[in-house]
Coordinates of C-alpha atoms in Angstrom, one line a residue:
M276 CA 0.0 0.0 0.0
T277 CA 1.5 3.3 -1.1
R278 CA 1.3 6.3 1.3
R279 CA 0.8 9.6 -0.5
K280 CA 0.2 13.2 0.4
A281 CA -1.9 15.6 -1.6
L282 CA -2.2 19.4 -1.4
L283 CA -5.7 20.4 -2.2
T284 CA -6.3 23.8 -3.6
V285 CA -9.1 25.2 -5.7
G286 CA -9.2 28.4 -7.8
G287 CA -11.1 31.1 -5.9
G288 CA -10.1 30.0 -2.4
I289 CA -10.3 26.3 -1.4
G290 CA -7.6 24.4 0.2
V291 CA -6.6 21.7 2.7
V292 CA -3.6 19.5 3.3
A293 CA -4.5 15.8 3.5
S294 CA -2.7 12.5 3.6
G295 CA -3.8 8.9 3.2
Y296 CA -3.3 5.7 1.3
A297 CA -4.0 4.5 -2.2
W298 CA -7.6 3.8 -2.7
S299 CA -10.1 2.8 -5.4
E300 CA -13.0 5.0 -6.3
R301 CA -15.6 5.2 -9.1
R302 CA -15.2 7.8 -11.8
G303 CA -15.8 11.5 -11.1
L304 CA -18.7 13.5 -12.5
T305 CA -18.9 14.4 -16.2
R306 CA -21.3 16.5 -18.1
D307 CA -23.0 13.2 -19.1
D308 CA -24.3 13.2 -15.5
S309 CA -26.5 16.2 -16.3
V310 CA -27.8 15.3 -19.7
S311 CA -31.0 17.3 -20.0
E312 CA -34.3 15.5 -19.8
P313 CA -36.8 17.2 -22.2
A314 CA -39.3 19.7 -21.0
P315 CA -42.7 18.2 -21.8
S316 CA -44.1 21.5 -22.9
L317 CA -41.5 22.0 -25.6
S318 CA -40.8 20.3 -28.9
S319 CA -37.8 18.1 -29.1
Q320 CA -36.3 20.7 -31.5
M321 CA -36.7 23.5 -29.0
N322 CA -35.5 21.4 -26.1
S323 CA -32.3 20.6 -28.1
L324 CA -31.8 24.2 -29.1
L325 CA -32.0 25.5 -25.5
T326 CA -29.8 22.6 -24.3
Y327 CA -27.0 23.9 -26.5
A328 CA -27.6 27.5 -25.5
A329 CA -27.3 26.6 -21.9
L330 CA -23.7 25.3 -22.4
A331 CA -22.6 28.9 -22.1
P332 CA -20.1 29.9 -19.4
S333 CA -21.1 31.8 -16.2
G334 CA -19.4 32.9 -13.0
H335 CA -19.3 30.1 -10.5
N336 CA -21.3 28.1 -13.1
T337 CA -24.5 29.8 -11.7
Q338 CA -26.2 29.5 -15.1
P339 CA -28.3 32.7 -14.4
W340 CA -30.4 32.6 -17.5
S341 CA -34.2 32.1 -17.8
V342 CA -36.3 31.7 -20.9
R343 CA -39.9 32.1 -21.9
V344 CA -41.0 30.3 -25.1
A345 CA -44.1 31.2 -27.1
A346 CA -44.5 29.5 -30.4
D347 CA -41.1 30.2 -32.1
N348 CA -40.3 33.2 -30.0
V349 CA -37.8 33.0 -27.1
R350 CA -37.5 35.7 -24.5
I351 CA -34.3 35.6 -22.5
G352 CA -34.1 36.9 -19.0
S353 CA -32.1 36.3 -15.8
D354 CA -32.8 34.4 -12.6
Q355 CA -32.4 36.8 -9.7
S356 CA -31.7 33.9 -7.3
R357 CA -28.5 33.2 -9.3
W358 CA -27.0 36.6 -9.2
L359 CA -23.6 37.0 -7.5
S360 CA -24.4 40.1 -5.4
K361 CA -21.0 40.2 -3.6
V362 CA -18.6 39.9 -6.5
D363 CA -20.9 41.2 -9.2
P364 CA -23.2 43.8 -7.5
H365 CA -24.1 45.5 -10.8
N366 CA -24.8 42.3 -12.8
R367 CA -22.0 43.2 -15.2
E368 CA -20.7 39.6 -15.3
M369 CA -24.2 38.2 -15.4
A370 CA -25.0 40.3 -18.6
L371 CA -21.9 39.0 -20.2
S372 CA -23.0 35.4 -19.5
I373 CA -26.4 36.2 -21.0
G374 CA -24.6 37.4 -24.1
A375 CA -22.7 34.0 -24.2
F376 CA -26.0 32.2 -23.9
L377 CA -27.5 34.2 -26.8
E378 CA -24.4 33.5 -28.9
N379 CA -24.7 29.7 -28.3
L380 CA -28.4 29.9 -29.2
L381 CA -27.7 31.7 -32.4
V382 CA -24.9 29.4 -33.4
A383 CA -27.1 26.3 -32.7
C384 CA -30.1 27.7 -34.7
P385 CA -29.0 26.5 -38.1
G386 CA -28.3 23.0 -36.8
H387 CA -31.9 22.9 -35.7
G388 CA -33.5 24.3 -38.8
Y389 CA -34.0 27.8 -37.5
H390 CA -33.1 31.3 -38.7
A391 CA -32.9 33.8 -35.8
E392 CA -33.1 37.5 -35.3
F393 CA -32.9 39.2 -31.9
E394 CA -33.6 42.5 -30.1
I395 CA -32.4 43.8 -26.8
T396 CA -35.6 44.6 -24.8
G397 CA -34.1 45.4 -21.4
S398 CA -32.6 48.7 -20.4
N399 CA -30.1 47.5 -17.8
P400 CA -28.8 44.1 -16.5
S401 CA -31.2 44.0 -13.6
D402 CA -34.3 43.9 -15.7
S403 CA -36.2 40.6 -15.7
D404 CA -36.7 40.6 -19.5
L405 CA -33.5 41.2 -21.5
I406 CA -33.6 39.8 -25.0
Q407 CA -36.3 38.7 -27.5
V408 CA -35.3 36.1 -30.2
R409 CA -37.5 35.6 -33.1
L410 CA -37.1 32.2 -34.8
A411 CA -38.2 31.2 -38.4
Q412 CA -38.1 27.7 -39.8
T413 CA -35.5 27.2 -42.6
T414 CA -34.6 24.2 -44.7
E415 CA -30.9 24.9 -44.2
T416 CA -29.0 22.9 -41.6
A417 CA -25.5 23.2 -40.2
R418 CA -25.1 20.4 -37.7
N419 CA -21.3 20.7 -37.8
A420 CA -21.6 24.0 -35.9
L421 CA -22.8 22.1 -32.8
E422 CA -19.6 20.3 -32.0
P423 CA -17.7 23.4 -30.8
L424 CA -20.6 24.1 -28.4
R425 CA -20.4 20.6 -27.0
L426 CA -16.6 20.7 -26.5
R427 CA -16.0 24.3 -25.2
R428 CA -14.3 24.1 -21.8
T429 CA -12.6 26.3 -19.2
L430 CA -9.1 25.0 -18.4
R431 CA -7.5 26.1 -15.2
T432 CA -4.4 24.0 -15.3
G433 CA -1.9 22.6 -17.8
Q434 CA -1.3 25.9 -19.7
L435 CA 2.2 26.2 -21.2
S436 CA 4.3 29.3 -20.8
R437 CA 5.0 29.6 -24.5
P438 CA 3.5 32.9 -25.9
L439 CA 0.7 32.7 -28.4
S440 CA 1.7 33.0 -32.0
S441 CA 0.7 36.2 -33.8
E442 CA -1.4 34.1 -36.1
D443 CA -3.4 32.6 -33.2
V444 CA -3.7 36.0 -31.5
D445 CA -5.1 37.5 -34.6
A446 CA -7.5 34.6 -35.2
L447 CA -8.8 34.8 -31.6
T448 CA -9.2 38.5 -31.3
H449 CA -10.3 39.6 -34.8
Y450 CA -14.0 39.4 -33.6
F451 CA -13.4 42.4 -31.4
E452 CA -11.7 44.9 -33.8
Q453 CA -10.0 47.4 -31.4
Y454 CA -11.7 46.0 -28.3
A455 CA -9.2 43.2 -27.4
H456 CA -5.6 43.4 -26.3
Y457 CA -3.0 40.6 -25.9
F458 CA -0.1 40.8 -23.5
P459 CA 2.5 38.0 -23.4
S460 CA 3.1 36.7 -19.9
E461 CA 6.7 38.0 -19.8
S462 CA 5.8 41.6 -20.9
R463 CA 5.5 44.4 -18.4
E464 CA 1.7 44.3 -18.8
G465 CA 1.6 40.5 -18.4
R466 CA 3.6 40.7 -15.1
F467 CA 1.3 43.4 -13.8
L468 CA -1.8 41.3 -14.6
A469 CA -0.3 38.3 -12.9
Q470 CA 0.7 40.1 -9.7
G471 CA -2.5 42.2 -9.6
T472 CA -4.6 39.0 -9.9
I473 CA -2.7 37.5 -6.9
E474 CA -3.2 40.7 -4.8
A475 CA -6.9 41.0 -5.8
S476 CA -7.4 37.3 -4.9
R477 CA -5.8 37.9 -1.5
A478 CA -8.1 40.9 -0.9
Q479 CA -11.2 38.7 -1.8
A480 CA -10.0 35.9 0.5
R481 CA -10.1 38.4 3.4
R482 CA -13.8 39.2 2.7
D483 CA -16.2 36.9 4.5
D484 CA -19.1 37.9 2.3
V485 CA -17.3 36.9 -0.9
Q486 CA -16.0 33.7 0.6
A487 CA -19.5 32.7 1.8
E488 CA -20.9 33.4 -1.7
L489 CA -18.3 31.2 -3.2
A490 CA -19.0 28.4 -0.7
E491 CA -22.7 28.5 -1.7
W492 CA -21.7 27.5 -5.2
I493 CA -19.2 24.7 -4.5
R494 CA -20.8 21.3 -4.8
F495 CA -18.9 19.3 -2.3
P496 CA -20.6 15.8 -2.4
N497 CA -21.5 14.2 -5.7
A498 CA -25.1 13.8 -4.6
D499 CA -25.4 17.6 -4.2
A500 CA -23.9 18.2 -7.7
R501 CA -26.2 15.7 -9.3
T502 CA -29.3 17.2 -7.7
R503 CA -28.4 20.8 -8.5
R504 CA -26.6 20.4 -11.8
D505 CA -24.8 23.7 -11.4
G506 CA -22.0 25.3 -9.5
L507 CA -18.3 24.2 -9.1
T508 CA -17.6 20.5 -8.8
Q509 CA -14.2 18.9 -8.1
E510 CA -14.0 18.0 -11.8
S511 CA -14.7 21.5 -13.1
M512 CA -12.2 22.9 -10.6
E513 CA -9.7 20.2 -11.8
I514 CA -9.2 18.4 -8.5
A515 CA -8.5 14.8 -9.4
G516 CA -7.7 11.5 -7.7
F517 CA -7.4 11.4 -3.9
A518 CA -7.7 15.1 -3.6
G519 CA -11.2 15.0 -5.3
W520 CA -12.2 12.1 -3.1
Y521 CA -11.2 14.0 0.1
V522 CA -13.1 17.2 -0.9
R523 CA -16.3 15.2 -1.7
H524 CA -16.2 13.2 1.6
F525 CA -14.6 15.5 4.2
M526 CA -15.2 19.1 3.2
S527 CA -18.3 21.4 3.4
R528 CA -19.4 25.0 3.0
E529 CA -18.1 25.6 6.6
S530 CA -14.6 24.4 5.5
A531 CA -14.6 27.2 2.9
M532 CA -14.6 29.8 5.6
S533 CA -11.4 28.6 7.3
R534 CA -8.1 30.5 7.1
T535 CA -6.3 27.5 5.6
F536 CA -8.9 27.2 2.9
R537 CA -8.6 30.8 1.9
E538 CA -4.8 31.0 2.0
Q539 CA -4.4 27.9 -0.2
G540 CA -6.9 29.4 -2.6
V541 CA -4.5 32.3 -3.1
D542 CA -1.6 29.8 -3.5
R543 CA -3.6 28.2 -6.2
V544 CA -4.0 31.5 -8.0
Q545 CA -0.2 32.1 -7.7
Q546 CA 0.4 28.7 -9.4
Q547 CA -2.0 29.4 -12.2
V548 CA -0.7 32.9 -13.1
S549 CA 2.9 31.6 -13.1
S550 CA 2.2 29.4 -16.1
C551 CA 0.4 30.8 -19.2
G552 CA 1.2 32.2 -22.6
G553 CA -0.3 35.6 -21.8
W554 CA -3.5 37.5 -21.2
I555 CA -6.3 38.8 -23.3
L556 CA -8.2 41.9 -22.1
V557 CA -11.6 42.3 -23.7
T558 CA -13.1 45.8 -23.6
S559 CA -16.3 47.4 -24.8
P560 CA -17.4 50.8 -26.1
D561 CA -19.3 51.4 -22.9
S562 CA -21.0 49.5 -20.1
S563 CA -24.5 49.6 -21.4
L564 CA -26.6 46.4 -21.5
E565 CA -26.2 46.3 -25.3
S566 CA -22.4 46.5 -25.1
L567 CA -22.2 43.9 -22.4
V568 CA -24.4 41.4 -24.3
E569 CA -22.4 42.0 -27.5
T570 CA -19.1 41.6 -25.7
G571 CA -20.4 38.3 -24.1
R572 CA -21.3 37.1 -27.6
K573 CA -17.9 37.9 -29.1
T574 CA -16.0 36.4 -26.2
E575 CA -18.0 33.2 -26.5
R576 CA -17.3 33.2 -30.3
M577 CA -13.6 33.4 -29.5
W578 CA -13.9 30.7 -26.9
L579 CA -15.6 28.3 -29.4
S580 CA -12.7 28.8 -31.8
A581 CA -9.9 28.3 -29.2
R582 CA -10.0 24.5 -28.9
H583 CA -8.9 23.6 -32.4
R584 CA -5.9 25.9 -31.9
Q585 CA -5.1 24.1 -28.6
V586 CA -5.5 27.3 -26.7
A587 CA -7.0 27.3 -23.2
I588 CA -9.0 30.2 -21.9
H589 CA -9.4 30.8 -18.1
P590 CA -11.3 34.0 -17.0
M591 CA -9.7 35.5 -13.9
T592 CA -12.1 38.2 -12.8
Q593 CA -10.6 39.2 -9.4
L594 CA -9.0 42.4 -10.7
L595 CA -12.4 43.6 -12.0
E596 CA -14.2 42.7 -8.9
E597 CA -12.1 44.3 -6.2
S598 CA -11.2 47.9 -5.3
P599 CA -8.8 49.6 -5.9
F600 CA -7.6 47.2 -8.6
R601 CA -10.6 47.7 -11.0
H602 CA -9.9 51.5 -11.0
Q603 CA -6.2 51.0 -11.7
I604 CA -6.0 48.4 -14.3
G605 CA -6.9 50.5 -17.4
K606 CA -4.5 53.3 -16.5
E607 CA -1.7 50.9 -15.8
L608 CA -2.2 49.1 -19.2
G609 CA -3.0 52.2 -21.2
V610 CA -6.5 50.9 -22.0
A611 CA -9.2 53.6 -22.1
S612 CA -12.3 51.5 -22.9
P613 CA -14.2 49.7 -20.0
I614 CA -12.5 46.3 -19.4
Q615 CA -15.0 43.4 -19.3
F616 CA -12.8 40.3 -19.3
V617 CA -9.4 39.4 -18.1
L618 CA -8.6 36.1 -19.7
R619 CA -5.5 34.0 -18.9
V620 CA -4.6 32.1 -22.1
G621 CA -2.1 29.5 -23.1
Y622 CA -1.4 26.5 -25.2
V623 CA -2.2 23.0 -23.8
E624 CA -0.9 19.7 -24.9
N625 CA -4.1 17.9 -24.0
Y626 CA -7.6 19.3 -24.2
P627 CA -10.0 17.2 -22.1
K628 CA -13.7 17.0 -22.6
P629 CA -16.0 19.4 -20.7
V630 CA -17.2 18.4 -17.3
S631 CA -19.2 21.3 -15.9
L632 CA -22.8 20.2 -15.1
R633 CA -25.9 21.8 -16.7
R634 CA -29.4 22.3 -15.4
L635 CA -32.4 20.7 -17.0
V636 CA -34.1 22.8 -19.7
S637 CA -37.3 22.6 -17.6
S638 CA -35.6 24.4 -14.8
I639 CA -34.8 27.5 -16.8
L640 CA -38.3 27.8 -18.3
R641 CA -40.6 30.5 -17.1
T642 CA -44.3 30.7 -17.9

């Protein structure tokens, strides 16, 4: 029997030192554990379309979208119970997530025999009704567009330190015109972003309200994850093997409030920022709802194209969530437009399948 030690840390502030012996355990959770059961009130075509839309990313995997379906019209809103009021008090990040949801829906439409047009109906991110999508049946199909939606994934570990090639930078950022900036990790700007992210993470770890909000979205036991089909699982946080087993069986929301838990979370961030190819800052013309939705759409479009280039994307939002960092970052980097995403990027040798769980379509429907 082999004795082993494991240091457990999780991005955003989870950590514990554990020791034990080799063990056998069944596989961890995968996205297959949250395959969506059809909503009885919807056609199979609409169920499938919304399933693909809901593969969009969101902070803490809260999946904050809601939908109302009437005939072939889809109205997209947000679920207030899933807002992150401590790190995202103005719903900026939530609106970006809604933009990613909309982009997924638009990309998936041709594969389901639809043509789509949309209109922003809300005036600010806190409105209950945000976007109306009008669908029209079409004979054209594009099923090949669905695979990037299925395979998109956030990767927190395994990034190489090699800078991105100019060809890949251009391919990833051309969606944004002047509203995206790439900084290699060894540049002055890259070093500022790495150190600033560490300091902002340390500031967040000291805040009880932020830590408690994070803890609410960590799915410690598998049973909790299977029931809720959202939040942060050990697999999505990339805690494997004995470490994942330990978290599932011996940690809880109360553990997340401990000093060790918080300190090792900051250590995890230090490890992450020390290994990447660089950073992509995504900005927008302003911070209106329209700009946030469009920026979320374009960022998701970039994300969907990253896998075939073996480029991992990891949003690190701490700098934009904490004072005084969010007021300093633009000036330090010479960026005048509002910054909406700080993305850690890098090549990876292996690109694993997605594992973050997804809610049932029926759970996002509103009548």
